[in-house]
Structures are given as structure tokens and as C-alpha cells.
Tab-separated table of C-alpha atoms in Angstrom:
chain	number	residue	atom	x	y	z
K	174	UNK	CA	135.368	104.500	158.896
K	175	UNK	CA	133.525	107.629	158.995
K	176	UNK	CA	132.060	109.640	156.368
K	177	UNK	CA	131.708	112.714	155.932
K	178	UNK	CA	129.887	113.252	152.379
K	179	UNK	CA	128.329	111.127	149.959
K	180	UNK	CA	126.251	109.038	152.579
K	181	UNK	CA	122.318	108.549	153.329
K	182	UNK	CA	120.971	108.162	156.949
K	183	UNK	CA	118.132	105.585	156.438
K	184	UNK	CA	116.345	104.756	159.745
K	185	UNK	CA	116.076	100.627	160.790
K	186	UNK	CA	112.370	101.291	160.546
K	187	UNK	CA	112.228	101.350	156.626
K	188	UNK	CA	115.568	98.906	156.309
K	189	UNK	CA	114.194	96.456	158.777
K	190	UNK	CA	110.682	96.236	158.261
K	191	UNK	CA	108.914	92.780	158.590
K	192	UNK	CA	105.937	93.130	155.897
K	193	UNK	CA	107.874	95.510	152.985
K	194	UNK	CA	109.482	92.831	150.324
K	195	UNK	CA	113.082	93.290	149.243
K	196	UNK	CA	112.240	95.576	145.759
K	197	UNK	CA	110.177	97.941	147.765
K	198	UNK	CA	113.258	98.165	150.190
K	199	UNK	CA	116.029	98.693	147.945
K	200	UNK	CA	113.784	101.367	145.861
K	201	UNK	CA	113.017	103.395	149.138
K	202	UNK	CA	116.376	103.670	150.042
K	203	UNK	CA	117.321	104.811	146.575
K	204	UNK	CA	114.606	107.375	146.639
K	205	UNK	CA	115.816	108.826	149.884
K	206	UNK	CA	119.455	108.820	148.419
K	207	UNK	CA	118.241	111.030	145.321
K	208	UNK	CA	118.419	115.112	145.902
K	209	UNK	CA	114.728	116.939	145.919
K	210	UNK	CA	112.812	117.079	142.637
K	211	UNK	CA	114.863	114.018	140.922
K	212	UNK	CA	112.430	112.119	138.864
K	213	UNK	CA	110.720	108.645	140.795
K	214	UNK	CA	108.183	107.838	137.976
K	215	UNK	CA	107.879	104.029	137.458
K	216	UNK	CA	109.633	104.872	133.781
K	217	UNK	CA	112.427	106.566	135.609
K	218	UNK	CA	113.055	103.651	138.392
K	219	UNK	CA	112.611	101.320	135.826
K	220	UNK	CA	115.097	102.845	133.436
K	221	UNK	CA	117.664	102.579	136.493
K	222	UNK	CA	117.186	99.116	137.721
K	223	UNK	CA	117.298	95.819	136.216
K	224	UNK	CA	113.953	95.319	137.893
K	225	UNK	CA	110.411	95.508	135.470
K	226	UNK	CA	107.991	98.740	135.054
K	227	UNK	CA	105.387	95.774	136.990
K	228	UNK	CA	107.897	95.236	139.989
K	229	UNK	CA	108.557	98.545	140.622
K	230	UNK	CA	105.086	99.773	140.623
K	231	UNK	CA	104.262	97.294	143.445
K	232	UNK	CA	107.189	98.271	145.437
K	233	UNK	CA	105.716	101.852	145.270
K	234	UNK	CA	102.433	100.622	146.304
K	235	UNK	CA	103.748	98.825	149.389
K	236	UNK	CA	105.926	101.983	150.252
K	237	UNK	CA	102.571	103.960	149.830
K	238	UNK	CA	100.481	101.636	152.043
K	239	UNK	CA	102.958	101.510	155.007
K	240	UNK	CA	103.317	105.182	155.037
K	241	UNK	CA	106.995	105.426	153.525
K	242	UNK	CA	105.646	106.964	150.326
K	243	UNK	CA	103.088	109.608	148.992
K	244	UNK	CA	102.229	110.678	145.746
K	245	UNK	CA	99.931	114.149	145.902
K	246	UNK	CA	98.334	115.892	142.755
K	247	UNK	CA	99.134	119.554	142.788
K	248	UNK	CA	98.622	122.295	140.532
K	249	UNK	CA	101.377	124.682	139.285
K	250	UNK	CA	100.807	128.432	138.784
K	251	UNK	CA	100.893	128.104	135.411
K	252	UNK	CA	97.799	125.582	135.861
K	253	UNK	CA	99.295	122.827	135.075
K	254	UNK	CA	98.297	119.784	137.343
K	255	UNK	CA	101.912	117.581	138.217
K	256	UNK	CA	102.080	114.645	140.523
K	257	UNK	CA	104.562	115.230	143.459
K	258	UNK	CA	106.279	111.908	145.069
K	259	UNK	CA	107.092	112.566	148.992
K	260	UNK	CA	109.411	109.886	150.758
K	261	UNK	CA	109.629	109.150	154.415
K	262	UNK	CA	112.427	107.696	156.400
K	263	UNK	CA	109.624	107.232	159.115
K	264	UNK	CA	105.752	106.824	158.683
K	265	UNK	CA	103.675	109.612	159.722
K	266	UNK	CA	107.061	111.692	160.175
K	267	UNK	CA	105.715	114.989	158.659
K	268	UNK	CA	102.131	113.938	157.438
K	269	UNK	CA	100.988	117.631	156.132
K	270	UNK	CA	104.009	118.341	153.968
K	271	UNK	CA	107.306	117.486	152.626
K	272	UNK	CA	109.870	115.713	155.334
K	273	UNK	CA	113.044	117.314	156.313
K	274	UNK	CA	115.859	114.951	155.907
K	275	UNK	CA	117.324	114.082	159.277
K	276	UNK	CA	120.920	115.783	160.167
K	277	UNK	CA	120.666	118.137	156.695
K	278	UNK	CA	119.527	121.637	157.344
K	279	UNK	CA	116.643	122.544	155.064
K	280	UNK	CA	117.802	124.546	152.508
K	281	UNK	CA	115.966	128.136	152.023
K	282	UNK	CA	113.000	128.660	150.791
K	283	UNK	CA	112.942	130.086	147.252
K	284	UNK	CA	110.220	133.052	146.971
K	285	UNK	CA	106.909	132.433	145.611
K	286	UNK	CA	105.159	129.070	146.106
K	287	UNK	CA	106.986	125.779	147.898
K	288	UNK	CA	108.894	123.510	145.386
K	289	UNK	CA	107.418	125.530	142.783
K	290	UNK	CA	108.661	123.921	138.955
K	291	UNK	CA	110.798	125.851	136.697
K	292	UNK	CA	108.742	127.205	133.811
K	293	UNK	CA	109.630	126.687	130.983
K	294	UNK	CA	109.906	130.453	128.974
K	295	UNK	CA	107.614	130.699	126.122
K	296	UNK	CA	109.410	129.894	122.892
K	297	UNK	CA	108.162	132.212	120.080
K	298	UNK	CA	106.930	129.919	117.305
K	299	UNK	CA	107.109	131.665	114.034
K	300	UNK	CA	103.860	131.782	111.847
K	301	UNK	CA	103.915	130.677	108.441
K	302	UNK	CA	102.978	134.042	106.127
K	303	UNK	CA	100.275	133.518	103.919
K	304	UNK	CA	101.497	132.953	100.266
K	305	UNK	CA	99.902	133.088	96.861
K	306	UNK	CA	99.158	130.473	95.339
K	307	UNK	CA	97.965	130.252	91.844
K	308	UNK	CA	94.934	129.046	90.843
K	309	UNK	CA	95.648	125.370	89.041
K	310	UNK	CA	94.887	125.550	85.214
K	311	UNK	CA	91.222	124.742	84.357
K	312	UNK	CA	91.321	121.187	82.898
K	313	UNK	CA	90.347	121.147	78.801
K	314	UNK	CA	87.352	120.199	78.014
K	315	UNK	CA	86.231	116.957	76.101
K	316	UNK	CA	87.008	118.834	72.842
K	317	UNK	CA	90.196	119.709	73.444
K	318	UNK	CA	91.471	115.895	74.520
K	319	UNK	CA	93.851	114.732	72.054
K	320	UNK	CA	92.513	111.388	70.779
K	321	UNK	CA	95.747	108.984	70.655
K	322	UNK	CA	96.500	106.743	68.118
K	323	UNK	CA	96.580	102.995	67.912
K	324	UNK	CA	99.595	101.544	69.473
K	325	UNK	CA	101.076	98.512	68.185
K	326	UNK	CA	98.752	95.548	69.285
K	327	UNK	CA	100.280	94.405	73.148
K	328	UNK	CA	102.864	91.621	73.038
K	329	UNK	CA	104.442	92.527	69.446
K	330	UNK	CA	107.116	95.258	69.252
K	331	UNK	CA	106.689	98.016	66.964
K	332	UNK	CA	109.100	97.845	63.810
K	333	UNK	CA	111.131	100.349	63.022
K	334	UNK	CA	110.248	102.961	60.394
K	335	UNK	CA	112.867	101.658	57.872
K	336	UNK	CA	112.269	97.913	58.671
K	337	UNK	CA	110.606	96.612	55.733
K	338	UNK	CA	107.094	94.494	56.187
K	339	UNK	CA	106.797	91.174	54.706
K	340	UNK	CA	104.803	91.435	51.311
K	341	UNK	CA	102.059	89.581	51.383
K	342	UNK	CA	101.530	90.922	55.509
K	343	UNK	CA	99.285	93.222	54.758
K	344	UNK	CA	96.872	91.101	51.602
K	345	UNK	CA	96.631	88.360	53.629
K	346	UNK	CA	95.131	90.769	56.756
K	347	UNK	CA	92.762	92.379	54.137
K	348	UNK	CA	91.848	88.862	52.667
K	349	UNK	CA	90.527	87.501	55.418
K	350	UNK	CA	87.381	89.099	55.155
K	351	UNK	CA	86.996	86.340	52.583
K	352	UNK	CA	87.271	83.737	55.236
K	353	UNK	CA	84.720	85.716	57.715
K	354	UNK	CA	82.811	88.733	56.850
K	355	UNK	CA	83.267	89.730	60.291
K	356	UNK	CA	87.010	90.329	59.988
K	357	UNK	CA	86.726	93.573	57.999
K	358	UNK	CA	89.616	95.019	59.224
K	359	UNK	CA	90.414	99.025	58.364
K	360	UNK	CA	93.515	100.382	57.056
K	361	UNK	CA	94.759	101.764	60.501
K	362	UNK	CA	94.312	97.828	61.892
K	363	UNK	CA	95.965	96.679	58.867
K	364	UNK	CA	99.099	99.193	59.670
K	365	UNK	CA	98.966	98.073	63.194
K	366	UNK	CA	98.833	94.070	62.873
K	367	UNK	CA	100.947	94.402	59.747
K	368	UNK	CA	104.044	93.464	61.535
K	369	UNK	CA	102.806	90.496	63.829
K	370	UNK	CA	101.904	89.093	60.617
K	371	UNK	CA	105.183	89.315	59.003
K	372	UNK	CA	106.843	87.809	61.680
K	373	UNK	CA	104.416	84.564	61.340
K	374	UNK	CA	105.896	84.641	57.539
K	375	UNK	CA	109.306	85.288	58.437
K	376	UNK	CA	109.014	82.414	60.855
K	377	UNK	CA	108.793	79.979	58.010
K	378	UNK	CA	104.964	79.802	57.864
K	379	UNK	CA	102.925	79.310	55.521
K	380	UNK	CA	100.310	82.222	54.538
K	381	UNK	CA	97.711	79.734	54.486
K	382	UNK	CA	98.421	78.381	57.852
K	383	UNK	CA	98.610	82.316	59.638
K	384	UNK	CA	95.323	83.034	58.060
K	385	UNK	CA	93.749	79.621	59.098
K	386	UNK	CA	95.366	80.394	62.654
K	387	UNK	CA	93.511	84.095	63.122
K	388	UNK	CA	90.199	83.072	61.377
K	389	UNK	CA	89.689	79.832	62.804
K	390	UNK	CA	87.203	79.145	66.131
K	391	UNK	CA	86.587	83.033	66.571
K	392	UNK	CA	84.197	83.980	69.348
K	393	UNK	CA	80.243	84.439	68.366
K	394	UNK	CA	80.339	87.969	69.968
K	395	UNK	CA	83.378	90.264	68.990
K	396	UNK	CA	82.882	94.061	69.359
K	397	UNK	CA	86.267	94.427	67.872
K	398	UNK	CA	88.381	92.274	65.696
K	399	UNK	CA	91.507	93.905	65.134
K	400	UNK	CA	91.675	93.630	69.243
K	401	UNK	CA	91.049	89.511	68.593
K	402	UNK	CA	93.382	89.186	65.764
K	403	UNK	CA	96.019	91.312	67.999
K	404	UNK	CA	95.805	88.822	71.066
K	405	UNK	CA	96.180	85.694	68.652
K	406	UNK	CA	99.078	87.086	66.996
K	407	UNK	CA	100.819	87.686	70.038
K	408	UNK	CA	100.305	84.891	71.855
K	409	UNK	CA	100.423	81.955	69.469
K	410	UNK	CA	103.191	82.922	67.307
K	411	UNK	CA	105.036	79.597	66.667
K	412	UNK	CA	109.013	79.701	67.665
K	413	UNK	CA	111.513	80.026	64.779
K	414	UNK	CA	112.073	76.665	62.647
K	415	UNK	CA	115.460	74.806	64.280
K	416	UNK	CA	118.208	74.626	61.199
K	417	UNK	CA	117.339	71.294	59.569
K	418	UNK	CA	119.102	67.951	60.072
K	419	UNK	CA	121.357	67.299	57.568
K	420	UNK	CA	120.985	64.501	55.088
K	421	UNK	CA	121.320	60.944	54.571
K	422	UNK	CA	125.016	60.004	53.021
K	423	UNK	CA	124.532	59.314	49.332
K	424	UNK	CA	126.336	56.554	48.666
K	425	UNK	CA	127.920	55.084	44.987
K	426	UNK	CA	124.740	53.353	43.634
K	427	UNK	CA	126.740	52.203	40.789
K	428	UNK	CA	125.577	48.364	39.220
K	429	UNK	CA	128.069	45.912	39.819
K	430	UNK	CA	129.787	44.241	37.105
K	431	UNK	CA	128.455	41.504	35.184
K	432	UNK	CA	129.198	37.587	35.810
K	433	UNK	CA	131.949	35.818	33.601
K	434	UNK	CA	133.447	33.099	33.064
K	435	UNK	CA	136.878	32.481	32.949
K	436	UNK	CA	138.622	31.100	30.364
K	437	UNK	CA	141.052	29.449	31.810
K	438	UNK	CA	139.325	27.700	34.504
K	439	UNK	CA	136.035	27.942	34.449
K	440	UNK	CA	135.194	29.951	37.012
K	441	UNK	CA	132.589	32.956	37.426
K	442	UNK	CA	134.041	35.945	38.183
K	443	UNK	CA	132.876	39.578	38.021
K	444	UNK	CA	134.457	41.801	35.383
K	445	UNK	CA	133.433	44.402	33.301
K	446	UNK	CA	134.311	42.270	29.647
K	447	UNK	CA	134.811	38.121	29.153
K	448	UNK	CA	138.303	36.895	29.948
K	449	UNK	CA	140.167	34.836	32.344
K	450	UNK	CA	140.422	35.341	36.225
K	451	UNK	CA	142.498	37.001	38.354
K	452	UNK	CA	144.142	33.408	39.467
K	453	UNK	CA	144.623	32.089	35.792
K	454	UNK	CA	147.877	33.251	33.876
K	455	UNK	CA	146.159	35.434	30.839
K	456	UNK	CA	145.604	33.447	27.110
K	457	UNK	CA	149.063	33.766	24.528
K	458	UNK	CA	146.880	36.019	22.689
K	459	UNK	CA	146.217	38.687	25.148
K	460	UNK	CA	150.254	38.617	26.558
K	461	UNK	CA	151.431	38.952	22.896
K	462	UNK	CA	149.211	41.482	22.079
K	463	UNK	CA	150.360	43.644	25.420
């Protein structure tokens, strides 16, 4: 069959050649198939076939040193330098310019210079107007930073305002300047640690044992004790008491009744009075008198 369209005249020089591997083949033929200024790059041909960016550089390579392929550096009117890709069904067919495909009539020329690139109209990029911008605040001096108060020491949640303190929180916190001078505490700290203390006390300890637990095996250097007596109280607060166990069963510890004899028979028996066993008929006295 014939055609009459669609169809690429590729000479037996190119699709028969002896030295020129199959890839370099296959991508010279589709190169001659592709209408003027259709991208080649190595991205483009390897976008199209199966075959690696690596494979079809080297089939480009071998095109170029046989004479099937050129790739010339040529600068635009704009002055922008472009890299143009010429194919040849034949080596050395048209070596000063771009081959005329055989059997196609060479379309006209456009005016100005040969296979010159569309350029691209300028886009009008709009410029940002200046704006005002205020001047940022000048930052307050020292004097005017707001000194904040003492949080509730870290690990031991702040009470609320109507939650009532244990009583004897806040003596045993001022007393233990009796235990070391160097746990004079001031009222704020006492405020602040009031509330880790009366959760030691509503834990079920002791007041003797909390104040033995924050004055005991202190550091030698301490440039603040509330901060020392804050970390203990956080961190070795003792878990709530379990409910306790119930008790032993209290049993009837009631003496048992004294020895008797019976008698009737002779026998010792337990009973609270003297009389006769349980086995022996009761005395004439004792049935007449029931």
C-alpha cells in the first residue's frame, strides 16, 4: 500500500548503518519524523521513550559523530544564546545550514532572520507601591517592666481562692526556722508553699514527719530556700493512705463453765451450778419441785 500522508522518507544510509547501535537508530528516525522546531533535548527524548536520560545522550553523540546530527549555538535577536539541533537523513547533505527534507517543498521563508524563535511579549509586572508603615512602639524601659508575682511553686496546683488551707500549713512553714536558721521563709513564700504543705497533712501525715522531710539533708549552698522547699514538696509528696484493712473477728471470749460432778453417776460434767448430768434421770427432789 501506498501512502500518501503521515509517512517519513528515511534513507538506508541512516537505517542501515554498520557502526550506529540500535538507540541511536530508532532516535534518528524519530527526530526526522518530528516537524521543524519540535523539542530534541535529552529531557524531551527521554520523556518520550522508555529509554534513560544516559542512553539517549549517547545515541545523540553517535548521531553527532557520524554526521547524522548537529547541535549549533546561536544567538537570538533578543540576545539570547539557544542551542539549535539539525538532523540529516545523509551525512554531509547540507553541511552550512539546515537540510531540506527530501520530496517536501521547503516551506517559505518567514521575514526577518532564518528559524528565528517566537518572542515572548513583555508581560507588564506590576510594582508594589510603597506603603507606610508605622514606626513599632519604643519598648519600656526597665522601669516600666511589671515585676510578676510568685507563681505557685512548679509541680503543685494552685488552690482555689475559696479552698480552705490546712491549719497548721502555714506554722509549721514559719517554724522551721527553728529546725535551720537558714529556712527563714517570708510571708509571700509562706502564701506560695502554703498549699503543698496542706496536701502533705491532708495526706494523713504527720506535721512532724513534713517538717523533718523539707529540713532534713538540705544542700550547704542555697541562694534560695523557698525554691528548695518548693522542689521537695513537689516531688516527694507521699501517695494518699490506701483505706485500712479491716479487723480481726472478735470472737465470744466468754469462760467456760465450771467442772461438776454429777450426782447421779459420778461423772464430771460442765455446768454452770452442781447437779446431775445430762444422761442421769434428775434427783426426786428437783422433779417434784418442777
Amino acid at each position: 500500500m501506498r501512502l500518501a500522508r503521515h509517512y517519513t522518507v528515511v534513507a538506508n544510509q541512516l537505517a542501515q548503518h554498520g557502526q550506529l547501535s540500535a538507540t541511536a537508530i530508532g532516535v534518528a528516525v524519530h527526530i526526522q519524523s518530528l516537524p521543524e522546531g519540535a523539542p530534541v533535548s535529552v529531557k524531551a527524548l527521554a520523556a518520550r521513550f522508555p529509554e534513560g536520560e544516559i542512553r539517549i545522550a549517547t545515541a545523540l553523540r553517535e548521531l553527532e559523530k557520524h554526521g547524522f546530527l548537529e547541535r549549533r549555538r546561536e544567538r537570538l535577536a533578543t540576545g539570547r544564546v539557544v542551542t539549535r539541533t539539525y538532523s540529516y537523513n545523509m551525512p554531509g547533505a547540507t553541511p552550512g545550514g539546515p537540510p531540506e527534507p527530501p520530496d517536501r517543498p521547503r516551506p517559505p521563508e518567514p521575514p526577518g532572520p532564518p528559524d528565528r524563535a517566537p518572542v515572548p511579549e513583555p508581560v507588564a509586572v506590576p510594582v508594589p507601591q510603597a506603603q507606610e508603615v508605622a514606626a513599632p512602639a519604643p519598648a519600656p524601659g526597665p522601669e516600666s517592666v511589671p515585676v510578676p508575682e510568685a507563681g505557685p511553686a512548679p509541680g503543685i496546683p494552685a488552690p482555689p481562692e475559696d479552698q480552705r488551707l490546712h491549719p497548721g500549713a502555714v506554722d509549721l512553714l514559719a517554724g522551721l526556722r527553728r529546725r535551720d536558721p537558714r529556712l527563714l521563709l517570708g510571708e509571700r513564700d509562706v502564701r506560695r508553699l502554703a498549699p503543698g504543705v496542706s496536701a502533705w497533712l491532708e495526706r494523713g501525715v504527720a506535721p512532724e514527719m513534713v517538717a523533718r522531710a523539707l529540713s532534713a539533708d538540705l544542700p550547704e549552698q542555697m541562694r534560695r530556700p523557698a525554691s528548695v522547699l518548693a522542689y521537695r514538696l513537689a516531688e516527694l509528696i507521699p501517695p494518699h493512705l490506701p483505706p485500712a484493712p479491716p479487723g480481726p473477728e472478735v470472737r465470744d471470749m466468754r469462760p467456760p463453765d465450771p467442772l461438776q460432778n454429777c450426782g447421779g453417776c459420778d461423772r464430771a460434767f460442765r455446768a454452770p451450778k452442781p447437779g446431775r448430768c445430762r444422761d442421769c434421770p434428775p434427783a426426786e427432789g428437783e422433779t417434784a419441785a418442777a
